[in-house]
Short mmCIF file of C-alpha atoms in Angstrom, two decimals:
data_model
loop_
_atom_site.label_atom_id
_atom_site.label_comp_id
_atom_site.label_asym_id
_atom_site.label_seq_id
_atom_site.Cartn_x
_atom_site.Cartn_y
_atom_site.Cartn_z
CA VAL A 916 -68.27 -3.77 0.30
CA GLN A 917 -66.70 -4.40 -3.21
CA SER A 918 -66.55 -7.75 -4.93
CA GLY A 919 -65.24 -8.51 -8.52
CA PRO A 920 -63.07 -6.65 -10.77
CA VAL A 921 -61.79 -3.06 -10.34
CA SER A 922 -62.06 -1.35 -13.84
CA THR A 923 -63.03 2.16 -13.00
CA THR A 924 -61.77 5.15 -10.59
CA THR A 925 -64.74 5.10 -8.32
CA GLN A 926 -64.13 0.97 -7.58
CA ALA A 927 -60.61 1.46 -7.25
CA GLU A 928 -61.17 4.66 -4.69
CA ILE A 929 -63.55 2.13 -2.75
CA TYR A 930 -60.62 -0.41 -3.25
CA LEU A 931 -58.04 1.98 -1.68
CA SER A 932 -60.27 3.16 1.23
CA GLN A 933 -61.26 -0.44 2.15
CA PHE A 934 -57.66 -1.55 2.62
CA GLY A 935 -56.30 1.57 4.30
CA TYR A 936 -54.91 3.56 1.63
CA LEU A 937 -57.26 6.28 1.45
CA PRO A 938 -59.50 7.75 4.48
CA ALA A 939 -62.88 6.17 5.38
CA SER A 940 -64.66 8.80 4.13
CA ALA A 941 -63.45 8.03 0.69
CA ARG A 942 -65.05 4.78 0.66
CA ASN A 943 -68.51 6.09 0.06
CA PRO A 944 -68.22 7.83 -3.36
CA ALA A 945 -72.02 8.99 -2.72
CA ASN A 946 -71.08 11.19 0.19
CA GLY A 947 -69.72 13.84 -2.30
CA GLY A 948 -66.58 13.79 -0.62
CA LEU A 949 -63.97 15.16 -2.98
CA LEU A 950 -60.20 13.64 -2.98
CA ASP A 951 -57.79 16.14 -4.02
CA ALA A 952 -55.33 15.23 -6.81
CA ASN A 953 -52.40 14.50 -4.49
CA THR A 954 -54.32 12.56 -2.11
CA TRP A 955 -55.41 10.23 -5.06
CA THR A 956 -52.03 9.99 -6.56
CA LYS A 957 -50.15 9.35 -2.99
CA ALA A 958 -52.69 6.45 -2.44
CA VAL A 959 -52.50 4.98 -5.86
CA GLN A 960 -48.63 5.01 -5.28
CA ASP A 961 -48.64 3.61 -1.58
CA PHE A 962 -50.76 0.80 -3.26
CA GLN A 963 -48.24 0.29 -5.98
CA SER A 964 -45.13 0.39 -3.79
CA PHE A 965 -46.85 -2.30 -1.37
CA ALA A 966 -47.65 -4.41 -4.12
CA GLY A 967 -44.43 -4.47 -5.92
CA LEU A 968 -45.49 -2.68 -8.83
CA ASN A 969 -43.95 0.33 -10.80
CA VAL A 970 -44.69 3.14 -8.91
CA THR A 971 -46.31 5.62 -11.18
CA GLY A 972 -49.14 6.99 -9.14
CA GLU A 973 -51.52 6.27 -12.36
CA LEU A 974 -54.31 3.85 -12.05
CA ASP A 975 -52.95 1.54 -15.08
CA ASP A 976 -54.33 -1.60 -16.14
CA GLU A 977 -51.81 -3.58 -13.93
CA THR A 978 -52.60 -1.71 -10.88
CA MET A 979 -56.41 -2.49 -11.58
CA ARG A 980 -55.59 -6.08 -12.37
CA LEU A 981 -53.89 -6.71 -9.02
CA MET A 982 -56.90 -4.73 -7.52
CA SER A 983 -59.17 -7.06 -9.12
CA MET A 984 -57.26 -10.10 -7.52
CA PRO A 985 -58.97 -12.26 -4.87
CA ARG A 986 -57.10 -11.19 -1.60
CA CYS A 987 -57.32 -11.12 2.16
CA GLY A 988 -59.93 -8.70 3.66
CA VAL A 989 -57.29 -7.54 6.40
CA ARG A 990 -56.38 -3.87 5.71
CA ASP A 991 -52.42 -3.38 4.45
CA LYS A 992 -50.63 -1.96 7.06
CA VAL A 993 -50.33 1.38 5.52
CA GLY A 994 -51.81 4.97 5.52
CA PHE A 995 -54.93 5.37 7.29
CA GLY A 996 -55.64 2.08 8.64
CA THR A 997 -56.42 1.84 12.24
CA ASP A 998 -53.22 -0.25 12.78
CA SER A 999 -50.84 2.28 11.17
CA ARG A 1000 -48.11 3.55 13.26
CA SER A 1001 -48.45 7.18 14.48
CA LYS A 1002 -44.62 7.34 14.72
CA ARG A 1003 -41.53 6.10 12.69
CA TYR B 157 -42.82 -8.15 6.82
CA ALA B 158 -44.87 -6.30 9.15
CA LEU B 159 -45.99 -6.94 12.54
CA GLN B 160 -49.26 -5.63 14.00
CA GLY B 161 -48.21 -5.04 17.53
CA SER B 162 -49.99 -7.53 19.69
CA ARG B 163 -49.07 -10.98 20.04
CA TRP B 164 -50.33 -14.25 22.25
CA ARG B 165 -48.55 -14.18 25.72
CA VAL B 166 -48.71 -18.15 25.88
CA LYS B 167 -47.68 -20.42 23.17
CA ALA B 168 -49.82 -23.11 23.89
CA LEU B 169 -52.99 -21.93 21.70
CA THR B 170 -56.47 -23.50 21.25
CA TYR B 171 -58.73 -23.48 18.36
CA LYS B 172 -62.16 -24.68 17.58
CA ILE B 173 -64.04 -24.26 14.17
CA SER B 174 -67.57 -23.12 15.27
CA LYS B 175 -68.93 -23.25 11.81
CA TYR B 176 -68.14 -25.48 9.06
CA PRO B 177 -68.45 -24.65 5.25
CA LYS B 178 -71.20 -25.74 3.47
CA ARG B 179 -69.53 -27.66 0.61
CA LEU B 180 -66.46 -29.43 2.42
CA LYS B 181 -66.43 -32.52 4.52
CA ARG B 182 -65.64 -32.00 8.36
CA SER B 183 -62.67 -34.05 8.40
CA ASP B 184 -61.12 -32.23 5.30
CA VAL B 185 -61.55 -29.01 7.11
CA ASP B 186 -60.21 -30.04 10.45
CA THR B 187 -57.14 -31.48 8.35
CA GLU B 188 -56.37 -28.54 6.28
CA VAL B 189 -56.96 -26.28 9.16
CA ALA B 190 -54.53 -28.42 11.26
CA LYS B 191 -51.99 -28.31 8.62
CA ALA B 192 -52.39 -24.72 8.27
CA PHE B 193 -51.63 -23.95 12.09
CA SER B 194 -48.58 -26.42 11.54
CA VAL B 195 -47.19 -24.01 9.15
CA TRP B 196 -46.52 -21.62 11.93
CA SER B 197 -45.76 -24.22 14.68
CA GLU B 198 -42.96 -25.63 12.54
CA TYR B 199 -40.88 -22.64 12.97
CA THR B 200 -41.89 -21.64 16.62
CA ASP B 201 -42.47 -23.42 19.99
CA LEU B 202 -46.15 -22.37 19.18
CA THR B 203 -48.52 -25.39 19.82
CA PHE B 204 -52.39 -25.46 18.48
CA THR B 205 -54.70 -27.81 19.94
CA PRO B 206 -58.33 -28.08 18.72
CA LYS B 207 -61.29 -28.16 20.85
CA ALA B 208 -64.68 -28.98 20.20
CA SER B 209 -66.49 -26.60 22.69
CA GLY B 210 -65.54 -24.13 25.51
CA PRO B 211 -63.42 -20.97 25.34
CA VAL B 212 -60.46 -21.05 22.99
CA HIS B 213 -57.96 -18.51 21.75
CA ILE B 214 -58.84 -18.76 18.04
CA GLU B 215 -62.32 -19.34 16.87
CA ILE B 216 -63.14 -20.15 13.03
CA LYS B 217 -66.03 -19.68 11.32
CA PHE B 218 -67.28 -20.01 7.90
CA VAL B 219 -69.79 -17.32 7.24
CA GLU B 220 -71.26 -15.25 4.59
CA SER B 221 -72.32 -11.66 3.89
CA GLU B 222 -72.51 -9.73 7.11
CA HIS B 223 -71.81 -11.89 9.81
CA GLY B 224 -71.65 -9.66 13.16
CA ASP B 225 -68.48 -8.10 12.96
CA GLY B 226 -69.12 -5.15 10.76
CA ASP B 227 -66.69 -6.23 7.95
CA ALA B 228 -69.37 -7.92 5.81
CA PHE B 229 -68.18 -10.61 3.28
CA ASP B 230 -68.70 -9.76 -0.62
CA GLY B 231 -69.56 -13.31 -2.31
CA VAL B 232 -67.35 -14.85 -4.78
CA GLY B 233 -63.99 -13.61 -5.38
CA GLY B 234 -62.96 -10.10 -3.78
CA THR B 235 -62.10 -10.80 0.07
CA LEU B 236 -61.74 -14.28 0.91
CA ALA B 237 -61.28 -14.32 4.33
CA HIS B 238 -60.10 -11.96 7.29
CA ALA B 239 -58.78 -12.35 10.79
CA PHE B 240 -58.22 -10.40 14.03
CA PHE B 241 -55.09 -9.82 15.59
CA PRO B 242 -54.45 -11.32 19.07
CA VAL B 243 -55.30 -7.96 20.63
CA PHE B 244 -58.73 -8.23 19.04
CA GLY B 245 -59.25 -11.57 19.72
CA GLY B 246 -57.82 -13.85 17.07
CA ASP B 247 -60.74 -15.12 15.39
CA ALA B 248 -60.61 -16.16 11.75
CA HIS B 249 -63.78 -16.05 9.41
CA PHE B 250 -63.91 -17.37 5.95
CA ASP B 251 -66.15 -16.38 3.31
CA ASP B 252 -68.42 -19.31 2.59
CA ALA B 253 -69.66 -17.92 -0.53
CA GLU B 254 -66.02 -18.92 -1.80
CA GLN B 255 -65.62 -22.18 -3.25
CA TRP B 256 -63.04 -23.62 -0.80
CA THR B 257 -61.25 -26.69 -1.92
CA VAL B 258 -58.61 -29.18 -0.92
CA ASN B 259 -55.55 -30.32 -2.79
CA SER B 260 -57.14 -29.01 -6.11
CA PRO B 261 -56.33 -26.33 -8.62
CA ARG B 262 -59.97 -25.34 -8.79
CA GLY B 263 -61.59 -22.94 -6.41
CA THR B 264 -59.98 -21.24 -3.40
CA ASN B 265 -57.62 -23.62 -1.47
CA LEU B 266 -58.41 -23.59 1.83
CA PHE B 267 -55.09 -24.43 3.50
CA GLN B 268 -53.19 -21.46 2.01
CA VAL B 269 -55.80 -19.26 2.92
CA ALA B 270 -56.34 -20.33 6.44
CA ALA B 271 -52.36 -20.25 6.96
CA HIS B 272 -52.21 -16.62 5.83
CA GLU B 273 -55.25 -15.86 7.93
CA PHE B 274 -53.62 -17.63 11.25
CA GLY B 275 -50.63 -15.37 10.45
CA HIS B 276 -52.98 -12.59 11.49
CA SER B 277 -54.45 -14.28 14.32
CA LEU B 278 -50.87 -14.65 15.64
CA GLY B 279 -49.98 -10.94 15.03
CA LEU B 280 -48.70 -10.88 11.84
CA SER B 281 -49.90 -7.88 9.21
CA HIS B 282 -49.40 -7.87 5.63
CA SER B 283 -46.16 -7.76 4.06
CA ASP B 284 -44.78 -6.28 1.23
CA VAL B 285 -42.70 -9.35 0.04
CA ARG B 286 -44.60 -10.59 -2.83
CA SER B 287 -43.81 -14.24 -2.11
CA ALA B 288 -44.43 -14.02 1.36
CA LEU B 289 -47.44 -15.79 2.73
CA MET B 290 -48.54 -12.90 4.45
CA ALA B 291 -48.88 -10.72 1.21
CA PRO B 292 -52.27 -10.08 0.80
CA PHE B 293 -53.01 -11.47 -2.65
CA TYR B 294 -54.20 -14.94 -3.27
CA ARG B 295 -51.79 -16.25 -5.82
CA GLY B 296 -53.87 -19.35 -6.93
CA TYR B 297 -53.45 -22.93 -5.94
CA GLU B 298 -49.78 -24.09 -5.14
CA PRO B 299 -49.42 -27.85 -4.88
CA VAL B 300 -45.90 -27.41 -2.92
CA PHE B 301 -46.26 -24.95 -0.36
CA LYS B 302 -43.11 -23.45 1.32
CA LEU B 303 -43.15 -20.70 3.90
CA ASP B 304 -41.28 -17.69 2.88
CA THR B 305 -38.19 -16.44 4.96
CA ASP B 306 -39.98 -13.20 5.39
CA ASP B 307 -42.71 -15.33 7.12
CA VAL B 308 -40.24 -17.27 9.30
CA LEU B 309 -38.60 -13.94 10.27
CA ALA B 310 -41.86 -12.27 11.00
CA ILE B 311 -43.43 -15.27 13.13
CA GLN B 312 -39.95 -15.86 15.06
CA ALA B 313 -39.77 -11.88 15.82
CA LEU B 314 -43.01 -12.43 17.86
CA TYR B 315 -42.47 -15.99 19.32
CA GLY B 316 -38.57 -16.69 18.93
CA LYS B 317 -37.40 -19.82 17.27
CA LYS B 318 -38.30 -23.34 17.44
CA SER B 319 -36.05 -24.76 20.53
CA THR B 320 -35.51 -27.89 18.64
CA GLN B 321 -35.13 -26.64 15.06
CA ASN B 322 -31.91 -27.93 13.74
CA GLY B 323 -29.26 -26.05 11.44
CA ASN B 324 -31.26 -26.54 8.02
CA GLY B 325 -34.07 -24.00 9.01
CA LEU B 326 -31.56 -21.10 9.13
CA ASN B 327 -30.77 -20.72 5.70
CA PRO B 328 -32.62 -17.33 4.42
CA THR B 329 -32.51 -18.53 1.02
CA SER B 330 -34.24 -21.46 1.94
CA GLY B 331 -37.09 -20.65 3.97
CA GLY B 332 -35.09 -20.34 6.98
CA ALA B 333 -34.60 -17.35 9.46
CA PHE B 334 -31.54 -16.00 11.51
CA PRO B 335 -31.24 -17.62 14.58
CA ARG B 336 -31.43 -15.86 17.84
CA THR B 337 -28.04 -15.66 18.88
CA THR B 338 -28.07 -12.48 20.30
CA GLN B 339 -30.77 -12.93 23.05
CA ARG B 340 -29.86 -10.44 25.56
CA PRO B 341 -26.45 -11.41 25.90
CA ALA B 342 -25.24 -10.39 29.75
CA PHE B 343 -28.18 -10.80 32.26
CA THR B 344 -25.91 -13.14 34.44
CA PRO B 345 -22.61 -11.69 35.80
CA PRO B 346 -19.78 -11.92 33.20
CA ARG B 347 -17.75 -14.95 33.98
CA ALA B 348 -14.72 -14.72 31.67
CA PRO B 349 -12.08 -12.07 33.10
CA ARG B 350 -10.64 -10.30 29.96
CA ASP B 351 -7.63 -8.36 29.75
CA ASP B 352 -8.16 -7.03 26.20
CA VAL B 353 -7.80 -3.92 24.21
CA ILE B 354 -11.67 -3.79 23.91
CA CYS B 355 -12.05 -3.76 27.75
CA LYS B 356 -9.96 -0.71 28.11
CA ASP B 357 -11.39 1.05 25.15
CA PRO B 358 -15.06 -0.76 24.37
CA LYS B 359 -15.64 1.80 21.51
CA ILE B 360 -16.56 -0.51 18.72
CA ASP B 361 -16.61 -0.12 14.73
CA ALA B 362 -19.46 -2.48 13.68
CA LEU B 363 -21.30 -5.32 14.91
CA PHE B 364 -23.45 -7.91 13.13
CA ASN B 365 -25.00 -11.18 12.89
CA SER B 366 -23.48 -13.55 10.53
CA ALA B 367 -25.71 -15.85 8.62
CA GLU B 368 -24.84 -18.71 10.60
CA GLY B 369 -25.79 -17.16 13.63
CA GLN B 370 -22.69 -15.69 15.21
CA THR B 371 -22.41 -12.21 16.64
CA TYR B 372 -19.23 -10.22 15.52
CA ALA B 373 -17.83 -7.11 16.72
CA PHE B 374 -15.18 -5.22 14.69
CA LYS B 375 -12.75 -2.85 16.25
CA GLY B 376 -9.66 -1.37 14.17
CA ASN B 377 -8.08 -4.31 12.53
CA LYS B 378 -9.66 -6.95 14.68
CA TYR B 379 -12.64 -8.75 15.28
CA TYR B 380 -14.40 -10.70 18.21
CA LYS B 381 -16.86 -13.13 18.24
CA LEU B 382 -19.25 -12.95 20.96
CA THR B 383 -20.74 -15.46 23.43
CA GLU B 384 -23.85 -15.19 25.23
CA ASN B 385 -22.25 -12.69 27.83
CA SER B 386 -18.83 -12.47 26.74
CA ILE B 387 -16.04 -13.00 24.03
CA ALA B 388 -15.48 -16.43 22.63
CA GLU B 389 -11.78 -17.81 23.73
CA GLY B 390 -9.29 -16.92 21.08
CA TYR B 391 -10.50 -13.78 20.24
CA PRO B 392 -9.57 -11.17 18.82
CA LYS B 393 -8.31 -12.20 15.62
CA LEU B 394 -7.31 -10.09 12.54
CA ILE B 395 -10.05 -8.97 10.39
CA ALA B 396 -7.84 -9.89 7.20
CA GLU B 397 -7.50 -13.25 8.16
CA GLY B 398 -11.42 -13.75 9.10
CA TRP B 399 -12.62 -12.12 6.27
CA PRO B 400 -9.50 -12.30 3.24
CA GLY B 401 -9.79 -9.07 1.51
CA LEU B 402 -11.54 -6.65 3.86
CA PRO B 403 -9.66 -3.83 5.43
CA GLY B 404 -9.61 -2.81 9.18
CA ASP B 405 -11.54 0.22 10.52
CA ILE B 406 -14.94 -0.99 8.83
CA ASP B 407 -17.54 1.68 9.48
CA ALA B 408 -20.76 -0.50 9.33
CA ALA B 409 -21.95 -4.03 8.53
CA PHE B 410 -25.06 -5.91 8.36
CA THR B 411 -26.23 -9.40 6.89
CA TYR B 412 -29.29 -9.31 4.69
CA LYS B 413 -32.29 -11.76 4.34
CA ASN B 414 -30.04 -13.19 1.35
CA GLY B 415 -27.76 -14.52 3.75
CA LYS B 416 -24.96 -12.04 2.74
CA THR B 417 -22.83 -9.80 4.89
CA TYR B 418 -22.16 -6.38 3.58
CA PHE B 419 -19.26 -4.13 5.09
CA PHE B 420 -18.96 -0.34 4.66
CA LYS B 421 -15.86 1.85 4.71
CA GLY B 422 -15.40 5.32 3.56
CA THR B 423 -16.87 5.34 0.17
CA LYS B 424 -16.71 2.02 -0.48
CA TYR B 425 -18.50 -1.47 0.43
CA TRP B 426 -17.75 -4.99 0.40
CA ARG B 427 -20.03 -7.92 -0.02
CA TYR B 428 -19.39 -11.37 1.67
CA ASN B 429 -20.92 -14.75 1.41
CA GLY B 430 -19.70 -16.20 4.61
CA ARG B 431 -16.29 -15.68 4.78
CA GLN B 432 -15.76 -15.55 0.94
CA MET B 433 -15.73 -12.20 -0.82
CA ASP B 434 -18.71 -12.52 -3.37
CA GLY B 435 -17.46 -11.22 -6.27
CA ASP B 436 -15.43 -8.19 -7.21
CA TYR B 437 -15.05 -5.59 -4.44
CA PRO B 438 -14.93 -3.20 -3.40
CA LYS B 439 -17.67 -1.15 -5.00
CA GLU B 440 -18.67 2.40 -4.51
CA ILE B 441 -21.62 2.76 -1.92
CA SER B 442 -23.12 5.21 -4.31
CA GLU B 443 -23.31 2.49 -7.01
CA GLY B 444 -24.81 -0.27 -4.95
CA PHE B 445 -26.63 1.70 -2.24
CA THR B 446 -28.03 4.80 -4.47
CA GLY B 447 -29.26 7.33 -2.06
CA ILE B 448 -27.11 6.27 0.77
CA PRO B 449 -24.14 8.53 1.82
CA ASP B 450 -20.29 7.51 2.08
CA HIS B 451 -18.55 7.38 5.51
CA LEU B 452 -21.27 5.79 7.39
CA ASP B 453 -21.60 5.60 11.19
CA ALA B 454 -23.83 2.54 11.46
CA ALA B 455 -26.06 0.06 9.54
CA MET B 456 -28.56 -2.67 10.27
CA VAL B 457 -31.63 -4.77 9.13
CA TRP B 458 -34.61 -3.67 11.46
CA GLY B 459 -36.53 -6.55 12.57
CA GLY B 460 -39.51 -4.19 12.68
CA ASN B 461 -39.67 -4.39 8.90
CA GLY B 462 -36.59 -5.99 7.79
CA LYS B 463 -35.50 -3.14 5.60
CA ILE B 464 -32.02 -1.79 5.80
CA TYR B 465 -31.58 1.27 7.94
CA PHE B 466 -28.34 3.43 7.67
CA TYR B 467 -27.08 6.01 10.11
CA LYS B 468 -24.60 8.93 9.79
CA GLY B 469 -24.53 11.85 12.05
CA SER B 470 -27.66 12.99 13.45
CA LYS B 471 -29.60 11.59 10.32
CA PHE B 472 -30.71 8.20 9.02
CA TRP B 473 -31.76 6.37 5.70
CA ARG B 474 -34.06 3.40 5.16
CA PHE B 475 -33.24 1.19 1.94
CA ASP B 476 -35.29 -1.18 0.22
CA PRO B 477 -33.66 -3.13 -2.41
CA LEU B 478 -37.04 -3.95 -3.61
CA LYS B 479 -38.15 -0.32 -4.57
CA ARG B 480 -37.29 2.08 -6.87
CA PRO B 481 -35.93 4.37 -5.70
CA PRO B 482 -34.88 2.04 -2.71
CA VAL B 483 -34.54 5.41 -0.52
CA LYS B 484 -37.73 7.49 -0.33
CA SER B 485 -37.35 11.18 -1.23
CA SER B 486 -38.64 11.52 2.47
CA TYR B 487 -34.91 10.45 3.74
CA PRO B 488 -32.87 11.38 5.61
CA LYS B 489 -34.80 11.72 8.70
CA PRO B 490 -33.31 12.88 12.27
CA ILE B 491 -32.23 10.36 14.24
CA SER B 492 -34.34 11.95 17.02
CA ASN B 493 -37.07 9.94 15.67
CA TRP B 494 -35.85 7.06 17.21
CA GLU B 495 -36.71 8.14 20.88
CA GLY B 496 -33.86 8.17 23.19
CA LEU B 497 -31.02 7.71 20.73
CA PRO B 498 -28.07 9.80 20.33
CA ASN B 499 -26.28 11.14 16.96
CA SER B 500 -23.08 9.77 15.66
CA LEU B 501 -23.77 6.34 16.80
CA ASP B 502 -20.76 3.87 16.16
CA ALA B 503 -22.93 0.66 15.38
CA ALA B 504 -26.19 -0.85 15.41
CA LEU B 505 -26.88 -4.70 15.68
CA GLN B 506 -30.11 -6.43 14.08
CA TYR B 507 -33.13 -7.07 16.30
CA THR B 508 -33.32 -10.78 16.95
CA ASN B 509 -34.89 -10.89 20.51
CA GLY B 510 -37.51 -8.16 20.46
CA TYR B 511 -34.69 -5.56 20.77
CA THR B 512 -32.65 -3.27 18.75
CA TYR B 513 -29.21 -2.57 20.12
CA PHE B 514 -27.26 0.62 19.26
CA PHE B 515 -23.48 1.48 20.22
CA LYS B 516 -22.05 4.91 20.98
CA GLY B 517 -18.70 4.91 22.61
CA ASP B 518 -18.50 2.80 25.57
CA LYS B 519 -22.11 2.37 26.26
CA TYR B 520 -25.00 0.92 24.40
CA TYR B 521 -28.78 1.44 24.28
CA ARG B 522 -31.83 -1.22 24.14
CA PHE B 523 -34.27 -0.03 21.78
CA ASN B 524 -37.62 -1.35 22.16
CA ASP B 525 -39.40 -2.04 18.65
CA ARG B 526 -42.83 -2.22 20.25
CA THR B 527 -42.63 1.03 22.10
CA PHE B 528 -40.35 2.44 19.60
CA ALA B 529 -38.13 4.17 22.40
CA VAL B 530 -34.76 3.30 24.14
CA ASP B 531 -36.16 0.96 27.25
CA SER B 532 -36.54 2.29 30.48
CA ALA B 533 -34.90 -0.11 32.84
CA ASP B 534 -32.79 -0.48 35.85
CA PRO B 535 -29.95 0.03 35.40
CA PRO B 536 -30.76 2.51 32.92
CA PHE B 537 -29.66 2.64 29.24
CA PRO B 538 -27.32 3.49 28.19
CA ARG B 539 -25.23 0.80 29.81
CA PRO B 540 -21.29 -0.04 29.72
CA SER B 541 -20.91 -2.38 26.77
CA ALA B 542 -17.59 -3.62 28.37
CA HIS B 543 -19.82 -5.40 31.27
CA TRP B 544 -22.67 -6.46 29.71
CA TRP B 545 -21.62 -7.48 26.18
CA PHE B 546 -17.74 -8.12 26.28
CA GLY B 547 -17.66 -9.74 29.80
CA CYS B 548 -14.98 -7.54 30.80
CA LYS B 549 -13.64 -7.83 34.67
CA ASN B 550 -13.52 -5.05 36.87
CA THR B 551 -15.88 -2.75 34.58
CA PRO B 552 -18.74 -1.14 35.94
CA SER B 553 -22.31 -2.42 35.09
CA SER B 554 -23.87 0.57 35.85
CA THR B 555 -23.50 3.67 37.80
CA GLY B 556 -24.34 3.96 41.59
CA VAL B 557 -26.46 0.63 41.38
CA ASP B 558 -25.57 -2.64 43.16
CA ASP B 559 -24.61 -5.25 40.65
CA HIS B 560 -26.40 -8.01 42.09
CA GLN B 561 -29.31 -5.97 42.14
CA ALA B 562 -29.01 -4.62 39.03
CA HIS B 563 -28.86 -8.04 37.34
CA ASP B 564 -32.05 -9.29 39.10
CA GLU B 565 -33.95 -6.36 38.13
CA ALA B 566 -32.69 -6.12 34.42
CA SER B 567 -33.93 -9.76 34.20
CA GLU B 568 -37.55 -9.02 35.47
CA ALA B 569 -37.59 -6.19 33.05
CA ASP B 570 -36.75 -7.92 29.94
CA ARG B 571 -39.24 -10.68 31.00
CA SER B 572 -42.05 -8.53 31.49
CA VAL B 573 -41.26 -6.69 28.29
CA MET B 574 -41.24 -9.81 26.13
CA SER B 575 -44.53 -10.95 27.90
CA ASN B 576 -46.04 -7.71 27.42
CA SER B 577 -48.55 -7.97 24.53
CA ALA B 578 -52.26 -8.69 24.09
#
């Protein structure tokens, strides 16, 4: 569980997996799991889109600033969350 | 907004605070929690009763770190609280490492966070509308709290509109919601005998709810105001008189959250504020609705997520005006994704009572947003629009099913679906 500001790719990775933008396996960067570039970019884009930021796919300052904001611990209803829709 | 998929079957809910925070007075916590619940009861018939002991629907705890649910809190900042959806019990947990405050710009405002968490306890997921209470980020202390329209629509989608609510809550721009005027229109036999062109040929061009809560059907150069199970007296009327400047033979129409109604025909669209054209129209669809094709079949704002859906032929497009681009590259998608719906629809009506209705030819389909499929019912869908929507005399309610029995079973089916939840 992460607390505090998000300022590195690893912290962002944990954040994105914690809130449903990346699969849970990405939550533990120590497990050696590698993310392909597309998955990572898509996760950042999904977060930016959900949060109303410019959708660049880049982990820019604005994105990390929003990731650092205090927030609710419930997953956002996207991507890999257990509540995500299987069919739309 | 986004609905998680479960809700409470009852509207009289109970709660208890089983563990109070370290740094706040109990009476303050009681007050703020009650106030947070009232955010949701203001717009619905939900009631929340505190209990000191015994089983309750929603249990509230202020805890730190690992606290038994496998989702440990993280100390000051970061995650402030979390709550479980109805299907998972509805409990709300607050990180007691936070500095919870009341009516103060310092620390973290308990009322705001509690109101958000109780939204989860009632079945709401996070919204991507930034101004919504159900947006996931804490925005800091807001001395004047106002529930966003997005939140009102969300909670009313699950629990309906407050039965005693007056008209001032209906303005989408002022934290209101669209009224539920299109509650299943015809579970009682049609009363008003009609002898009109719509009964002989029930195919319609467009159907939409106005911001004031009326439902209108457009056909040719005329429009019909719908009542709960028929057509209002004095209709049809001329579209040109009801919406000055608007032509007949409209392709599609919807009213958006901003309370404005959009009409589409051919390559053009018109925007109206009530019955008044809202500026210089028509404009090209390709300009105002980038990514959406001309010559549409149908359009609606889907209650499932508040986004605009357009239908044409065998395809549909999702349009989100807040996004760039407003139509994702993955669209169009096949209408067959909407299980049970045919291609080449005529009209679609925004969900208001838990269902979305689609019209094609002389029939309509009731779409269940929770199962994401056309409902199974007796009599089955599609059903004849003339009987069920327009109150036409001497038109069939179904094929080969006794009318009286059909009405009873349809009513029963609807009730069970509405209460089919957690």
